[in-house]
Coordinates of C-alpha atoms in Angstrom, one line a residue:
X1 CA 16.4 -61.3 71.2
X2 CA 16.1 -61.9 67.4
X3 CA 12.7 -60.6 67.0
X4 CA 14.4 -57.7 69.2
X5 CA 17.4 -57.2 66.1
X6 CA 14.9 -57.7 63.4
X7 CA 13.1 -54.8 64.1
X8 CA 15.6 -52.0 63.8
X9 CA 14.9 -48.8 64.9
X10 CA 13.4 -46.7 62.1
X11 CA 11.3 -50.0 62.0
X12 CA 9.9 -49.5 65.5
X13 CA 9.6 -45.3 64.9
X14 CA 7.6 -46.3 62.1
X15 CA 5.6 -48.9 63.4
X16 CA 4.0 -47.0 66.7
X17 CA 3.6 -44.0 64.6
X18 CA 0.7 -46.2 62.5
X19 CA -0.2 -47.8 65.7
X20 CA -0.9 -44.2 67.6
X21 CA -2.7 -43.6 64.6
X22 CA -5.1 -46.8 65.0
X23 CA -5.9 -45.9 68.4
X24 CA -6.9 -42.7 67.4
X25 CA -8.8 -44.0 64.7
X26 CA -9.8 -46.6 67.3
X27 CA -11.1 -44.1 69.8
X28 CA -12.6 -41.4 67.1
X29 CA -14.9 -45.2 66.4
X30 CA -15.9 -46.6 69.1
X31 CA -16.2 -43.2 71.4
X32 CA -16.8 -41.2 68.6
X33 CA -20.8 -42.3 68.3
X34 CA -21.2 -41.5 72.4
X35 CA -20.1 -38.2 71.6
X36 CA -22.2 -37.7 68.9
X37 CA -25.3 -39.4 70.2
X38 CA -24.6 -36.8 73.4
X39 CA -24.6 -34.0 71.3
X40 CA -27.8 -35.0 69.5
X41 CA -29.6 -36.1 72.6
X42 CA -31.5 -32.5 73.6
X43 CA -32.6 -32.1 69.5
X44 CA -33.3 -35.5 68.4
X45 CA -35.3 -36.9 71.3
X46 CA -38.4 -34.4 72.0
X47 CA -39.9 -36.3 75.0
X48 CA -38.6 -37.8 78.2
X49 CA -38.9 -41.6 77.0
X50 CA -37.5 -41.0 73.4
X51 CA -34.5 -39.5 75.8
X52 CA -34.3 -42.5 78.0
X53 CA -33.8 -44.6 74.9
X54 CA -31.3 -42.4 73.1
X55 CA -29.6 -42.5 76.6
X56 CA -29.6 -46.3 76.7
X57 CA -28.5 -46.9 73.1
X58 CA -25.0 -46.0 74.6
X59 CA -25.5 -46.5 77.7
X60 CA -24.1 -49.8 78.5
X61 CA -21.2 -49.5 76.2
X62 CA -19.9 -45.8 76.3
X63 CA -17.4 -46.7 79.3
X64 CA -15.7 -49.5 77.4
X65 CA -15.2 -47.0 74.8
X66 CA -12.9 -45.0 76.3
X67 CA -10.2 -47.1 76.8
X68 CA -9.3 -46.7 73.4
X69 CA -8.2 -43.1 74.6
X70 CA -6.7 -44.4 77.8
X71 CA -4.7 -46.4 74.9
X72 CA -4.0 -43.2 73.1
X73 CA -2.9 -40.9 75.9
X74 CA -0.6 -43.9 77.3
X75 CA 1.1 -44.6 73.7
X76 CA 1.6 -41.1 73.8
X77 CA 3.6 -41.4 77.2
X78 CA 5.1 -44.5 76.3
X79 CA 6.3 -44.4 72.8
X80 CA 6.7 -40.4 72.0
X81 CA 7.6 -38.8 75.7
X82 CA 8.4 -35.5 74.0
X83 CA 5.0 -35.2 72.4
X84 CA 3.4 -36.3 75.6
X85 CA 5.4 -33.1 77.2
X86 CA 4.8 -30.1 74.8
X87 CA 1.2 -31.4 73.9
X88 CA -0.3 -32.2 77.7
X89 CA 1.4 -28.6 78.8
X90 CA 0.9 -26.2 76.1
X91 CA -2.4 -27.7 75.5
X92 CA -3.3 -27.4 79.3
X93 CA -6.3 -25.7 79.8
X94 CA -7.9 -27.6 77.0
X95 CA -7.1 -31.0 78.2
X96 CA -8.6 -29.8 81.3
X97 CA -12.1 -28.7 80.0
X98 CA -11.6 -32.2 77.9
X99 CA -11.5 -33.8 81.5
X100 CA -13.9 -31.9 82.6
X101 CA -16.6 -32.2 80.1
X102 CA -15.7 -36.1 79.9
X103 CA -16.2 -36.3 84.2
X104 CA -19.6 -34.9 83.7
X105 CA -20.9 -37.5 81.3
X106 CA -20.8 -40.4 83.9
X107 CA -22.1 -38.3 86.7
X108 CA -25.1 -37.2 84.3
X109 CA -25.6 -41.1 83.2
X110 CA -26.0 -42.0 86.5
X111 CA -27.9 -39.2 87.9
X112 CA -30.0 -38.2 85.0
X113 CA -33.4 -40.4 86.1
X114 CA -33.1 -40.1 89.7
X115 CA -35.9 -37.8 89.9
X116 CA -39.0 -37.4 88.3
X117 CA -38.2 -33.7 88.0
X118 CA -38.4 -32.1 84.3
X119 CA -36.0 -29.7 85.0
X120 CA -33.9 -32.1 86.7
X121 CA -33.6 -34.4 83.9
X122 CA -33.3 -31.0 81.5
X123 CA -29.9 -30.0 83.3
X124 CA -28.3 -33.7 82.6
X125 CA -29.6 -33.6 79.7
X126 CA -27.6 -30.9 78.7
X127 CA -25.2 -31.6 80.6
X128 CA -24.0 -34.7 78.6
X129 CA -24.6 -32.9 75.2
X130 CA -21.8 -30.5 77.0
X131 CA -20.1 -34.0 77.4
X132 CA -19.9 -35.0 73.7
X133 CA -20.1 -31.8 72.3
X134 CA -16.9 -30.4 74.2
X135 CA -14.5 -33.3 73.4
X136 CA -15.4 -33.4 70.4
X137 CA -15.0 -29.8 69.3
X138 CA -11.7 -29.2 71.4
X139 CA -10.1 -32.3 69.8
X140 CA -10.7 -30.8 66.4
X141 CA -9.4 -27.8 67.3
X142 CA -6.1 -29.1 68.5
X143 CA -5.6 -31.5 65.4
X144 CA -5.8 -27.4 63.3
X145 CA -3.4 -26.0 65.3
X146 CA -0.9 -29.2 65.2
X147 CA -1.2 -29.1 61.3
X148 CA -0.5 -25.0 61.5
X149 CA 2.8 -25.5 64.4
X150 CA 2.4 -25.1 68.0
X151 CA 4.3 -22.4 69.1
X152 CA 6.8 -24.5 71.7
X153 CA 11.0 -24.2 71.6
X154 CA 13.5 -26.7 73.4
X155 CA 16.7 -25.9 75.0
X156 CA 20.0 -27.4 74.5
X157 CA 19.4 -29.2 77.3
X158 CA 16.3 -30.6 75.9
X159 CA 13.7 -28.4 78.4
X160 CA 10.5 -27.2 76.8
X161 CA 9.0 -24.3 76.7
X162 CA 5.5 -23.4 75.3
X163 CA 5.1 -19.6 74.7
X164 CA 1.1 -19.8 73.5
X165 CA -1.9 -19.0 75.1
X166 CA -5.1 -20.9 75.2
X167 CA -6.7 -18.1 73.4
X168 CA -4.5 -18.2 70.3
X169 CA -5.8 -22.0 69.6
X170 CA -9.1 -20.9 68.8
X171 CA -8.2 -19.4 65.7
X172 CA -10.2 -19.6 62.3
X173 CA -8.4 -22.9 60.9
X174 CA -8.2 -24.6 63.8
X175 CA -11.9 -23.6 64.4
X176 CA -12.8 -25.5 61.0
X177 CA -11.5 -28.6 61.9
X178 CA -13.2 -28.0 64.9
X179 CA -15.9 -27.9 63.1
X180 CA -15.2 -30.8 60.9
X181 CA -14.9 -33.4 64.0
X182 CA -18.1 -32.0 65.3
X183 CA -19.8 -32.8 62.3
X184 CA -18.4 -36.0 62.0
X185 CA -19.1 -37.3 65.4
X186 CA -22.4 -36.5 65.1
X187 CA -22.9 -38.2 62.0
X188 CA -21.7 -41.1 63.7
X189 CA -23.6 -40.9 66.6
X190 CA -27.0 -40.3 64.4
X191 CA -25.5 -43.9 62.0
X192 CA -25.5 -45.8 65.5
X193 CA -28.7 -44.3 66.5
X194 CA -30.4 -46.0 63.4
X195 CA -28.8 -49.2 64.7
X196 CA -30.1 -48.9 68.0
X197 CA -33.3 -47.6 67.6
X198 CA -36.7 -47.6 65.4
X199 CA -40.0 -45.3 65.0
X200 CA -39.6 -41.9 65.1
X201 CA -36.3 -41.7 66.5
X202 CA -34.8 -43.8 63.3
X203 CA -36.2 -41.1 61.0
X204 CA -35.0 -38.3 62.8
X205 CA -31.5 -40.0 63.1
X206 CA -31.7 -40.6 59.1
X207 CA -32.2 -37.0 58.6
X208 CA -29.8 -35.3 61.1
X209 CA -27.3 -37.6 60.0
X210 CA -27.5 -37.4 56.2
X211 CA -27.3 -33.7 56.9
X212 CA -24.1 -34.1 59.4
X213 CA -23.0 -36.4 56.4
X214 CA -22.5 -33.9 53.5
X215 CA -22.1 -31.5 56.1
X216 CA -18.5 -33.2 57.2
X217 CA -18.1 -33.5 53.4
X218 CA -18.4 -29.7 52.4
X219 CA -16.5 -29.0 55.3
X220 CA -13.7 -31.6 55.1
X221 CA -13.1 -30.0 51.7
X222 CA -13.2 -26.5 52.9
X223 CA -10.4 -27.4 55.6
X224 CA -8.2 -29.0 52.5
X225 CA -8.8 -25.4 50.5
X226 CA -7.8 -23.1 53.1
X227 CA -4.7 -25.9 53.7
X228 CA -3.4 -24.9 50.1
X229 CA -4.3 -21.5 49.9
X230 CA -3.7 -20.3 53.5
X231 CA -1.6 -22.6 56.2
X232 CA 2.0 -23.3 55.4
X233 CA 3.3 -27.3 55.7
X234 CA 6.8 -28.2 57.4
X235 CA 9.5 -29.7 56.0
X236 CA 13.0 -31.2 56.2
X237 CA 15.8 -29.7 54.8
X238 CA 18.8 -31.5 56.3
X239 CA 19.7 -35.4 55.6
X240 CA 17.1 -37.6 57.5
X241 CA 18.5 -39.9 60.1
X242 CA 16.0 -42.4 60.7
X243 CA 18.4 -44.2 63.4
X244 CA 19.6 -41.6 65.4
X245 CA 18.8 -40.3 68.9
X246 CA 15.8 -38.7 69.6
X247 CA 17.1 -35.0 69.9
X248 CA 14.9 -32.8 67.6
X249 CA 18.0 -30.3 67.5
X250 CA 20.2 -32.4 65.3
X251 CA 17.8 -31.6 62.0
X252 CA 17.1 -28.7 60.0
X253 CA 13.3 -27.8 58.8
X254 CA 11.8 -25.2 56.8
X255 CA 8.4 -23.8 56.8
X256 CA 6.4 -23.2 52.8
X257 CA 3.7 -23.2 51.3
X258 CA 1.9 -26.8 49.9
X259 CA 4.9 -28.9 52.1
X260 CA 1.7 -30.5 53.5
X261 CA 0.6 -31.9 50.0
X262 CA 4.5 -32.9 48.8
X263 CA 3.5 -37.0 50.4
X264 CA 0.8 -37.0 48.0
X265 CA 2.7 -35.7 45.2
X266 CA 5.7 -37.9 46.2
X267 CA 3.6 -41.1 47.1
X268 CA 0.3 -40.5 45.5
X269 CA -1.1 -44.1 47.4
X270 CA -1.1 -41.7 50.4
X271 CA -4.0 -40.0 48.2
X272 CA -6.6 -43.0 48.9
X273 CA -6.6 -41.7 52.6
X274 CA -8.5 -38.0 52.1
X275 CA -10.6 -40.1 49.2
X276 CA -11.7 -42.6 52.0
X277 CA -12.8 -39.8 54.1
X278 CA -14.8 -38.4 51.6
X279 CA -16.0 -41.6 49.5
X280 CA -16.6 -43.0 53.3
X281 CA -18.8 -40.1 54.8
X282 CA -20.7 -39.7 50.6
X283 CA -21.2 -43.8 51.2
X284 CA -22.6 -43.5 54.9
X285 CA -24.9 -41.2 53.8
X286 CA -26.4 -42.6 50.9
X287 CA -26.6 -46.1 52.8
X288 CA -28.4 -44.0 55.8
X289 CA -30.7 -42.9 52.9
X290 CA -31.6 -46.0 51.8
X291 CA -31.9 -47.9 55.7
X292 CA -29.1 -50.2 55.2
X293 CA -28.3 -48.8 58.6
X294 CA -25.5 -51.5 59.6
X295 CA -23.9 -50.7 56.1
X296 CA -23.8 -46.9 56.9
X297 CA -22.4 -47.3 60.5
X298 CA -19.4 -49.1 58.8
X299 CA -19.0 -46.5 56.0
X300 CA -18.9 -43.5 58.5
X301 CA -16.3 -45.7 60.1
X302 CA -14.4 -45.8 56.9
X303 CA -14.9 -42.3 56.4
X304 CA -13.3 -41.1 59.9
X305 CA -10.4 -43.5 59.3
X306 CA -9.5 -41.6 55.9
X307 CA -9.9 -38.2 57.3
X308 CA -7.6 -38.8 60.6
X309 CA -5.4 -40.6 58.2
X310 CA -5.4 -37.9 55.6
X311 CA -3.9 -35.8 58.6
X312 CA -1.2 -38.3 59.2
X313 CA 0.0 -38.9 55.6
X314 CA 0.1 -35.2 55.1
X315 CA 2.0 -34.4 58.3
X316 CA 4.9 -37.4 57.7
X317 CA 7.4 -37.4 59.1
X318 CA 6.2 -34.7 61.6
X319 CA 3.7 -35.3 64.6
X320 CA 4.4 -31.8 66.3
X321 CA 5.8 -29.1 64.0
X322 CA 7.1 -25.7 65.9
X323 CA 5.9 -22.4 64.8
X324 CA 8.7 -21.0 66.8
X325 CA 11.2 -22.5 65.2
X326 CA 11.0 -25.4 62.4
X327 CA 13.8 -27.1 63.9
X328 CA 12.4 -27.8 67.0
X329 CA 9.2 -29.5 65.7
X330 CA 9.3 -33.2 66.3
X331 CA 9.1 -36.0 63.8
X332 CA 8.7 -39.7 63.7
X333 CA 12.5 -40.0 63.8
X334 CA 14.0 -37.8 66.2
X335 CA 11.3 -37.8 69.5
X336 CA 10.5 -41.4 70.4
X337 CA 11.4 -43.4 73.7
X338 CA 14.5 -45.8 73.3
X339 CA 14.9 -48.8 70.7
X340 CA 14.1 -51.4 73.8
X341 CA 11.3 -49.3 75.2
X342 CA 9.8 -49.2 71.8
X343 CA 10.2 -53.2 71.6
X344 CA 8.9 -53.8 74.9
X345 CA 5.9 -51.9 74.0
X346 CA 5.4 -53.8 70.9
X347 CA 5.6 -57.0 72.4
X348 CA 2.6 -56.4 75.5
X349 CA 0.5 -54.5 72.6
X350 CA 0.8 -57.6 70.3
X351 CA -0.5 -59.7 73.7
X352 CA -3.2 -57.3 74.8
X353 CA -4.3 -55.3 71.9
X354 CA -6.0 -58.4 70.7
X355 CA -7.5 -59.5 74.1
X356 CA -9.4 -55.8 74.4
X357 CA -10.8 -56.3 70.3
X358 CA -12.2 -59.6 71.0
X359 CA -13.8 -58.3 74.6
X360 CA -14.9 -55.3 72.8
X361 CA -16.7 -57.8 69.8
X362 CA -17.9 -60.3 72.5
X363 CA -19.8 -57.3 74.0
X364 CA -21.3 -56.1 71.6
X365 CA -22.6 -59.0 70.2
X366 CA -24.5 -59.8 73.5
X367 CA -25.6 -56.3 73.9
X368 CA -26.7 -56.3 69.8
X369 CA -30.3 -55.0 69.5
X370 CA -32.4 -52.0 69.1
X371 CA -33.1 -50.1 72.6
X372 CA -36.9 -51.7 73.6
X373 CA -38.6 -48.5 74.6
X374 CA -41.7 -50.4 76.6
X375 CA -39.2 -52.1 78.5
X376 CA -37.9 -49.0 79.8
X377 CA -41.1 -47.1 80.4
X378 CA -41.9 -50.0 82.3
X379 CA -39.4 -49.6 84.0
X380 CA -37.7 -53.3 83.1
X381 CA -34.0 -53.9 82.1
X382 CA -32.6 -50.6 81.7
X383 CA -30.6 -48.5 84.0
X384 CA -30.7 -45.5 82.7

């Protein structure tokens, strides 16, 4: 019950805002190279062996992965209800071709060396670079149109009402970003590939992924020009009540040009999260360069954490601005669950949180090595 008046309100707000933003980090990570070594797999790997391998360098460890965005989607729920609403039903048809695209990697995983056939294992082959392509595109395409407002209004009564179209998401911004997760995942995917495997393979991964490398770089930067130039930020124009209820309507906003850069101005420490993403991804690249392979996979790590971070630091207080109406966009203080739900949640993430990184490390330390590629063509300790 002390702990429980220690941390107040805004306390709480504040503190599952950062923590949604580690599990997103968390999941953009560890699923991040499975989505990137998917969308590699049918260019990288030119014969049915060097596919097996690629296949089994994630193989074993892509399923454990995703609980980081079982984590995500249920923080979502728990801790910002309102978000969980307007985001899961405006952004309907794309969470479904998400689900979708993400159902068909385990089917093709499992299926994909069934049969001898060539154009058998072709299909599942494409199939899962349709499985980490897809995610990974969609989710950059949603994070553009969350910086530019979704266009979403609320009631009195608090009901929600999203007036877009799926269409309308796939604009040229939101494209971009798009653009830029694609890149970045596959980067990721071609660092972990170095890791995992050797010959051939290794040097393809080097050079697909110091090209996916400066290609997230030049692109990254592109996104943060057509910010300033082109998209309008959100901001708050009435007094800020970082205690009150969560009911969006008791705020004022307004909607101008460069509101998305006023943190840095105001706090310019926020401005060591876009120069992580790029001294990160610059890093990864030159490490990949020079086979210090272990090195790199932690730089590119570094370098998504700054870029989804850069997002969050711009965007604060908002998560969810409206394009309808700036006063219905949601922010850190005004659209969160209760003070005791927010406490409860704490407490069993403090408990298990830790439990699931030390699983997570304990795996892959035992499954630590480079994929053994006569083991699997003779048909010895692989499944896949």
């Amino acid at each position: 019950m002390i702990l429980h008046e220690l941390l107040n309100y805004d306390t709480l707000r504040l503190i599952w805002w950062v923590l949604l933003g580690v599990l997103l980090i968390g999941f953009a990570v560890m699923g991040g190279f499975d989505l990137g070594t998917g969308t590699l797999l049918p260019f990288i790997a030119k014969t049915d062996l060097e596919r097996r391998v690629v296949i089994n360098a994630v193989g074993p460890t892509w399923e454990g992965n995703q609980v980081w965005l079982v984590l995500g989607g249920g923080a979502i729920f728990a801790a910002w209800p309102q978000l969980y609403a307007v985001s899961f039903s405006g952004f309907y048809l794309a969470m479904f071709i998400i689900l979708v695209a993400l159902i068909i990697r385990p089917v093709a995983f499992k299926y994909r060396s069934k049969l001898e056939s060539k154009a058998w294992r072709n299909s599942w082959d494409w199939a899962l670079f349709v499985g980490g392509f897809v995610p990974a595109l969609i989710c950059g395409v949603a994070v553009g149109n969350v910086i530019q407002g979704v266009p979403f209004r609320l009631t009195p009564e608090m009901y929600i009402y999203y007036d877009g179209s799926f269409f309308e998401l796939l604009n040229p911004f939101a494209v971009l970003c798009g653009l830029v997760s694609v890149s970045m995942l596959v980067a990721h995917g071609a660092a972990w590939l170095r890791i995992k495997t050797d010959g051939v393979l290794a040097d393809r991964a080097r050079t697909i992924g110091s090209i996916a490398m400066l290609t997230t770089i030049v692109l990254y930067a592109l996104a943060g020009v057509a910010l300033w130039h082109w998209i309008e930020g959100y901001s708050i124009t009435s007094v800020i009540n970082t205690t009150g209820p969560s009911n969006p309507l008791f705020k004022t906003a307004a909607v101008s040009q460069h509101a998305w850069f006023t943190n840095y101005d105001s706090k310019p420490w926020t401005l060591l999260a876009p120069a992580l993403g790029f001294a990160g991804t610059l890093l990864a690249c030159l490490l990949l360069r020079a086979r210090r392979d272990n090195l790199a996979m932690l730089a590119s790590s570094l370098g998504i954490a700054g870029i989804i971070t850069s997002v969050g630091m711009s965007m604060f207080p908002f998560i969810l601005p409206s394009s309808v109406d700036p006063r219905f966009s949601l922010t850190v203080w005004d659209s969160s669950s209760s003070h005791m739900t927010l406490f409860i949640m704490l407490v069993s993430t403090a408990i298990f949180l830790p439990l699931i990184v030390a699983y997570t490390t304990w795996v892959y330390r035992v499954l630590w090595g480079k994929v053994d590629a006569k083991a699997i063509e003779g048909g010895k300790g692989h499944a896949y």
